Coordinates of C-alpha atoms in Angstrom, one line a residue:
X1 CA 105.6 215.6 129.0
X2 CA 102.8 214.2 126.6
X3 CA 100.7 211.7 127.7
X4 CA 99.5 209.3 124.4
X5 CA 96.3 209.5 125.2
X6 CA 93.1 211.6 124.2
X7 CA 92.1 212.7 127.6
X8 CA 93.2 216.3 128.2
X9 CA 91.7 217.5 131.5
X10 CA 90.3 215.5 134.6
X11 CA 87.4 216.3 136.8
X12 CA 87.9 215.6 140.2
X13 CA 84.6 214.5 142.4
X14 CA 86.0 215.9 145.7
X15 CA 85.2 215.1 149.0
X16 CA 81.7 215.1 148.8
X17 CA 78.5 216.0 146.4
X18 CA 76.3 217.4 148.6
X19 CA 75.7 221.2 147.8
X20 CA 75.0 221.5 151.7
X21 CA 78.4 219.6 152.8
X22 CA 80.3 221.7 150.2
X23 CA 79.4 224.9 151.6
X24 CA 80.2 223.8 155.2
X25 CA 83.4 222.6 153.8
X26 CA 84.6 225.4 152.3
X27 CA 84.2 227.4 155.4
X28 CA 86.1 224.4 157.2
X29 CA 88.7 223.8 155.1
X30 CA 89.4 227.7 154.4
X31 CA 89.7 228.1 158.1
X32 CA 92.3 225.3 158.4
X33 CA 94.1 226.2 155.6
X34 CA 94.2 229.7 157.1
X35 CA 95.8 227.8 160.2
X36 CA 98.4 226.0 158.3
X37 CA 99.4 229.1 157.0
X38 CA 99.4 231.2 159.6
X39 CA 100.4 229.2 162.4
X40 CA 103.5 227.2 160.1
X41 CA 104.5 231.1 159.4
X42 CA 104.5 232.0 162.8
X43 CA 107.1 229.3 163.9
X44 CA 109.2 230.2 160.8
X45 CA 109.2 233.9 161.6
X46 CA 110.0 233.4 165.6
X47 CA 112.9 231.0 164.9
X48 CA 114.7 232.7 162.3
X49 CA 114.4 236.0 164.8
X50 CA 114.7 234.5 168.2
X51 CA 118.5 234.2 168.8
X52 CA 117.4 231.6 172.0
X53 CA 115.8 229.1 169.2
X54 CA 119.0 228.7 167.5
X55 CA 119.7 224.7 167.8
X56 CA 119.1 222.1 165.2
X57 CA 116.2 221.2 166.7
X58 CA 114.7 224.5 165.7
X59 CA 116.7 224.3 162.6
X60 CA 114.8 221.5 161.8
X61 CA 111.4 222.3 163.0
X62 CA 111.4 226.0 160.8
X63 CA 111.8 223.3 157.4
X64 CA 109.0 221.4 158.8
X65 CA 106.6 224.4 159.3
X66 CA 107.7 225.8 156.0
X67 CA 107.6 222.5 153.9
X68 CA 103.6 221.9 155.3
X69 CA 102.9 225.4 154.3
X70 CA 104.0 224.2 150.9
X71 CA 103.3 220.8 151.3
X72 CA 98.9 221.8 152.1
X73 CA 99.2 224.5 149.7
X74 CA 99.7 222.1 146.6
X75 CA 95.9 220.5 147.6
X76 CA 94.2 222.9 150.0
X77 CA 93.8 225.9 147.8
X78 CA 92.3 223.9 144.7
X79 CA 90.1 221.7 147.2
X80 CA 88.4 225.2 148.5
X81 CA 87.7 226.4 145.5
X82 CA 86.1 223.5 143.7
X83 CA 83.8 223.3 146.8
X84 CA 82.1 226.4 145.4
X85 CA 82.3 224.8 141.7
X86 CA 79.4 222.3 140.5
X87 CA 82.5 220.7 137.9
X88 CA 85.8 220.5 139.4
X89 CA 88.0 219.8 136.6
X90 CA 92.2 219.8 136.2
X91 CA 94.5 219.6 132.7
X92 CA 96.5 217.1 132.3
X93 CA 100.0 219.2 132.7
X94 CA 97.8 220.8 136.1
X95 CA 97.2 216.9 137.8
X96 CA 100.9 215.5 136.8
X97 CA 102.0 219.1 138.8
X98 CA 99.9 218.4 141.7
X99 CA 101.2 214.8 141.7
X100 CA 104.6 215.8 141.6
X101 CA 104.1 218.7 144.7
X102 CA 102.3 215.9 146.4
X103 CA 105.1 213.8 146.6
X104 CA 108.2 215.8 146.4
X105 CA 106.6 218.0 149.9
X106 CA 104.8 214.8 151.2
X107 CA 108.1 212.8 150.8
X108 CA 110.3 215.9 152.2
X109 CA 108.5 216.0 155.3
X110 CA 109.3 212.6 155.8
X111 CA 112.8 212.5 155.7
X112 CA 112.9 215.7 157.8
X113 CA 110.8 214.2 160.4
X114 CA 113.1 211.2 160.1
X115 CA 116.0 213.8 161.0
X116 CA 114.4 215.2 163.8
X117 CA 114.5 211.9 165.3
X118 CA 117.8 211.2 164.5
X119 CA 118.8 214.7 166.2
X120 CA 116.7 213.8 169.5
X121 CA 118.5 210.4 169.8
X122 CA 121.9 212.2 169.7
X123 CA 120.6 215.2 172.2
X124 CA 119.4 212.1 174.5
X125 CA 121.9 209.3 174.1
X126 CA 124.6 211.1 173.3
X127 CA 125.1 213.7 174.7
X128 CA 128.3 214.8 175.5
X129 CA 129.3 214.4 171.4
X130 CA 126.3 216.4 170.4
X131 CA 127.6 219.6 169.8
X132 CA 130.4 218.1 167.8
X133 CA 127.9 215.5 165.6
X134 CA 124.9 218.0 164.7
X135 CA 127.0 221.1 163.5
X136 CA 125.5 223.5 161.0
X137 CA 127.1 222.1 158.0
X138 CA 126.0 218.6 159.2
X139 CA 122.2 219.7 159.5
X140 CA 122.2 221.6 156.8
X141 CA 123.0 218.4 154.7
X142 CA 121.0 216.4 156.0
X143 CA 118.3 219.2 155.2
X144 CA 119.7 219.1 151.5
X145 CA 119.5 215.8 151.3
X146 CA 115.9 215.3 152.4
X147 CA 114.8 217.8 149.7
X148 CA 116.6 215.9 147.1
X149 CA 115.6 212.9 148.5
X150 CA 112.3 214.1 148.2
X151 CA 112.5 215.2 144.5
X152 CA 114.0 211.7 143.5
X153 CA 110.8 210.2 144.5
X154 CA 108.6 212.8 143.4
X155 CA 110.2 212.4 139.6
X156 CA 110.3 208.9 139.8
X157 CA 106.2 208.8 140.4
X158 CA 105.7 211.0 137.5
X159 CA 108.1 209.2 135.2
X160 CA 105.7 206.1 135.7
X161 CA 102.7 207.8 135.9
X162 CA 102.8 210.8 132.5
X163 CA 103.8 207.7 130.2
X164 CA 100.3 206.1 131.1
X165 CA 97.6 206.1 128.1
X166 CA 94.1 207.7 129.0
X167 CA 91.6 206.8 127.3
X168 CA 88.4 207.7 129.5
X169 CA 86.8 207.6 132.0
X170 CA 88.6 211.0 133.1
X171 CA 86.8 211.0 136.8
X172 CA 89.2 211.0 139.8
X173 CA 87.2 209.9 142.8
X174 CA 89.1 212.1 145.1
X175 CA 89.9 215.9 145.1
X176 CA 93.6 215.9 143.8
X177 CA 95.9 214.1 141.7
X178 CA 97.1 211.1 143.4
X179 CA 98.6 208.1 141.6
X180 CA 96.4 205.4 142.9
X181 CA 93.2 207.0 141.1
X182 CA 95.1 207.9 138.2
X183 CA 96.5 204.5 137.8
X184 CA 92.6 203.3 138.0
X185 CA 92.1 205.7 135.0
X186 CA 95.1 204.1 132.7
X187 CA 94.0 202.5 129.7
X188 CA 96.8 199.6 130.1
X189 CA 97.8 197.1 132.5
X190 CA 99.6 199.1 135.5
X191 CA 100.0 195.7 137.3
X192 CA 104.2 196.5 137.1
X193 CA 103.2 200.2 137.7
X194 CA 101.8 199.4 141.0
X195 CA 104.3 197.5 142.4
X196 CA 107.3 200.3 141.5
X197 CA 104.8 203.0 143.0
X198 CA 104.3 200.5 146.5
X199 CA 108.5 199.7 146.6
X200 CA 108.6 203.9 145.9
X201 CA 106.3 205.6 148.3
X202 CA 105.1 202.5 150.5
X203 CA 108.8 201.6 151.6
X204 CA 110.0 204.7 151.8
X205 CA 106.7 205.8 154.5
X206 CA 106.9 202.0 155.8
X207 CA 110.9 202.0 156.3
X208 CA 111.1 205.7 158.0
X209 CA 108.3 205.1 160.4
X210 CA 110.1 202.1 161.6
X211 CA 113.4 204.1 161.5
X212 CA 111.6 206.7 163.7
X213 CA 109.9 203.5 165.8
X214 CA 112.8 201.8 166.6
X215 CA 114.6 205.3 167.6
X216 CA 112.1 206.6 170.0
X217 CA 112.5 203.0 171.6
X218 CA 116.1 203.3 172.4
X219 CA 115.4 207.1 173.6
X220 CA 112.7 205.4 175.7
X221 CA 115.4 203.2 176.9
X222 CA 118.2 205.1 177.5
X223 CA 116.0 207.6 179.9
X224 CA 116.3 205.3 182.5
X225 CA 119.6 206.4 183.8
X226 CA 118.4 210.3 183.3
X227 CA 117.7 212.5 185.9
X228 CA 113.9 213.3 186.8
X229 CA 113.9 216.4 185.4
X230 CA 116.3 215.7 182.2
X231 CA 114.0 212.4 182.1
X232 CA 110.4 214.7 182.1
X233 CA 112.2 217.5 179.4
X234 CA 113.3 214.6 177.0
X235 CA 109.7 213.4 177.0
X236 CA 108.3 216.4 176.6
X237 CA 110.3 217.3 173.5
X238 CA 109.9 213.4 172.3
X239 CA 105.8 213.2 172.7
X240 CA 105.3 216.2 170.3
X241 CA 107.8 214.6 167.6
X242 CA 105.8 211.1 168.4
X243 CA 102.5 213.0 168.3
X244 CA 103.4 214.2 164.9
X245 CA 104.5 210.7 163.2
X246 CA 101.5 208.9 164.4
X247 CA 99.3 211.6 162.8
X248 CA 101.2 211.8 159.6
X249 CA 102.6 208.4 159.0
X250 CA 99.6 206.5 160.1
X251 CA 97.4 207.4 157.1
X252 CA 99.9 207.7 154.9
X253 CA 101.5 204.2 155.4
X254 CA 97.7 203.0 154.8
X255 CA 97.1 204.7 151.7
X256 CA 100.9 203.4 150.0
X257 CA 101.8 200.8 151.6
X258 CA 99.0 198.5 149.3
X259 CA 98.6 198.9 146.1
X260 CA 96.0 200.9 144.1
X261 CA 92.2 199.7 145.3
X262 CA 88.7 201.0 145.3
X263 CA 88.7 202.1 148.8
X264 CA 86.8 204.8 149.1
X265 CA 87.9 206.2 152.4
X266 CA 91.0 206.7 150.8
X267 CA 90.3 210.8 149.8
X268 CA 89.0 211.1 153.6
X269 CA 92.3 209.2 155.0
X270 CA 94.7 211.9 152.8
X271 CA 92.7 214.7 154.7
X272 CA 94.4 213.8 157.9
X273 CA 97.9 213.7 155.6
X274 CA 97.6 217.4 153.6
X275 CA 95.7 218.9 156.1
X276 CA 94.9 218.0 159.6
X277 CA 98.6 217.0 160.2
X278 CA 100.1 220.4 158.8
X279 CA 97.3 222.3 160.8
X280 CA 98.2 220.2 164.2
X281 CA 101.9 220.8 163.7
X282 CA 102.2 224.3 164.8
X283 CA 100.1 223.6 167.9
X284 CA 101.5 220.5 169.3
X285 CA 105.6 222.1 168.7
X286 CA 104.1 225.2 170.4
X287 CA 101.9 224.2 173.4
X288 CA 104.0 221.5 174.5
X289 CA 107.3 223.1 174.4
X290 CA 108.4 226.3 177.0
X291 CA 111.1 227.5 174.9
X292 CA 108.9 228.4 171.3
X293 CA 106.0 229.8 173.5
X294 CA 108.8 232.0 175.6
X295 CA 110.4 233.0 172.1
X296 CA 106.9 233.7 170.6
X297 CA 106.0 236.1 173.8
X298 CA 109.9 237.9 173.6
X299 CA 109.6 238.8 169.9
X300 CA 105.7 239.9 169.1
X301 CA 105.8 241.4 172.3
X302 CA 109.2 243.5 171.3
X303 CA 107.4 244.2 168.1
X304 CA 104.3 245.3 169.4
X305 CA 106.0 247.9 171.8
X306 CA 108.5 248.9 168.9
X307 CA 104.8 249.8 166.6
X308 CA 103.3 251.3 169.9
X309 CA 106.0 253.5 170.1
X310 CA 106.1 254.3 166.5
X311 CA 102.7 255.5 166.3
X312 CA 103.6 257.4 169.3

């Protein structure tokens, strides 16, 4: 993958230049990412273990927690450190691999959030044929086919993006590889370029959310004939799902939907995508739903008596 271009390495101007602000940040961001990590493990961990958490809704869920671990990780890490660095600068081969992570993890998440929704509207509206529509084979293709889905995108940006000349300037105004800034950088016309990379990533954000939208309607809906306490358990489960696409699809929608513009808000409106979102996850699937915080409390709890006793 050679770009024809004479710009080897980029220098990213990160969130902010303020020495002050990048010190604070660090500390922040380190904290969060410490979160995502630990708190997206923790779910992972208890599900796999916890032989109560063994429907596809938990199927789904440990993907999710373990695709934002991965998904943050491509940006967080790099983000931290360059906040204690006065130039932040990425190779070429470095910012196409961040692209690519970016959007093969960004666009994984999607679909799996996508089939979480699908799996609720079967649990709610169907469900008598429930068992026999969500079997394990059946989820676990539709897991497979959200991470291939998600590498078909992911190729398809850097296809359209490595083949781009740089010439210079070789400042990204943001603090990763994304392919709006990078498509500012191009020494060429990316007018067609821009278009493929809104029908790509826009759509695909644009057409899930309303997928997800349009299913949480008809759950909505169909509660109606429910009992009050099937009604009150569906929209438990339901409000940390919607909780989750607001926070996730909202800014991202925003940043693909258009195409590539000077907006500077644009690095501060990913935060909320690669970080905040991934960070929130663990805490809205945990403190809104009985059955993970029950789990959670079963299995340390078990372990922490086995190590007592151990030491004993």
């Amino acid at each position: 993958m050679k770009n024809m271009s004479n710009v080897t390495e980029f220098v990213l101007l990160g969130l902010t230049q303020n020495e002050e602000m990048q010190i604070i940040c660090f500390v922040l961001f380190l904290f969060f990412y410490l979160i995502i990590v630990l708190g997206n493990l923790l779910i992972v961990i208890t599900i796999i273990f916890s032989s109560h958490l063994n429907s596809p809704m938990y199927y789904f869920l440990s993907y999710l927690s373990f695709v934002d671990i991965c998904y943050s990780s491509v940006t967080a890490p790099k983000m931290i450190a360059d906040f204690l660095v006065e130039k932040k600068t990425i190779s070429f081969i470095g910012c196409i691999a961040q692209l690519f992570g970016v959007h093969f993890f960004g666009c994984t998440e999607i679909f799996i959030l996508t089939v979480m929704a699908y799996d609720r509207y079967i649990a709610i509206c169907k469900p008598l044929h429930y068992t026999t529509i969500m079997t394990k084979q059946i989820c676990s293709q539709m897991v497979a086919a959200s991470w291939v889905g998600g590498f078909m995108h992911s190729m398809v940006q850097i296809l359209v993006t490595a083949q781009l000349p740089f010439c210079g300037p070789n400042e990204i105004d943001h603090y990763f590889c994304d392919i709006h800034p990078l498509l500012k950088l191009a020494c060429t016309d990316t007018y067609i370029v821009g278009i493929i990379v809104v029908a790509n990533s826009g759509m695909i954000a644009l057409s899930c959310f309303l997928i997800l939208v349009v299913s949480y309607i008809v759950i909505l809906v169909s509660l109606r004939s429910h009992s009050s306490e099937g009604r009150q358990k569906a929209l438990s489960t339901c409000a940390s799902h919607v909780m989750v696409v607001i926070l996730f699809f909202g800014p991202c929608t925003f940043t693909y939907i258009r195409p590539s513009s000077n907006f500077s808000e644009d690095k501060t409106v990913a935060v909320f995508y690669t970080v905040i979102t991934p960070m929130l996850n663990p805490l809205i699937y945990t403190l809104r739903n009985e059955e993970v915080k029950n789990a959670m409390k079963k299995l340390w709890g078990r372990k922490l008596i086995s190590s007592g006793k151990t030491k004993m």
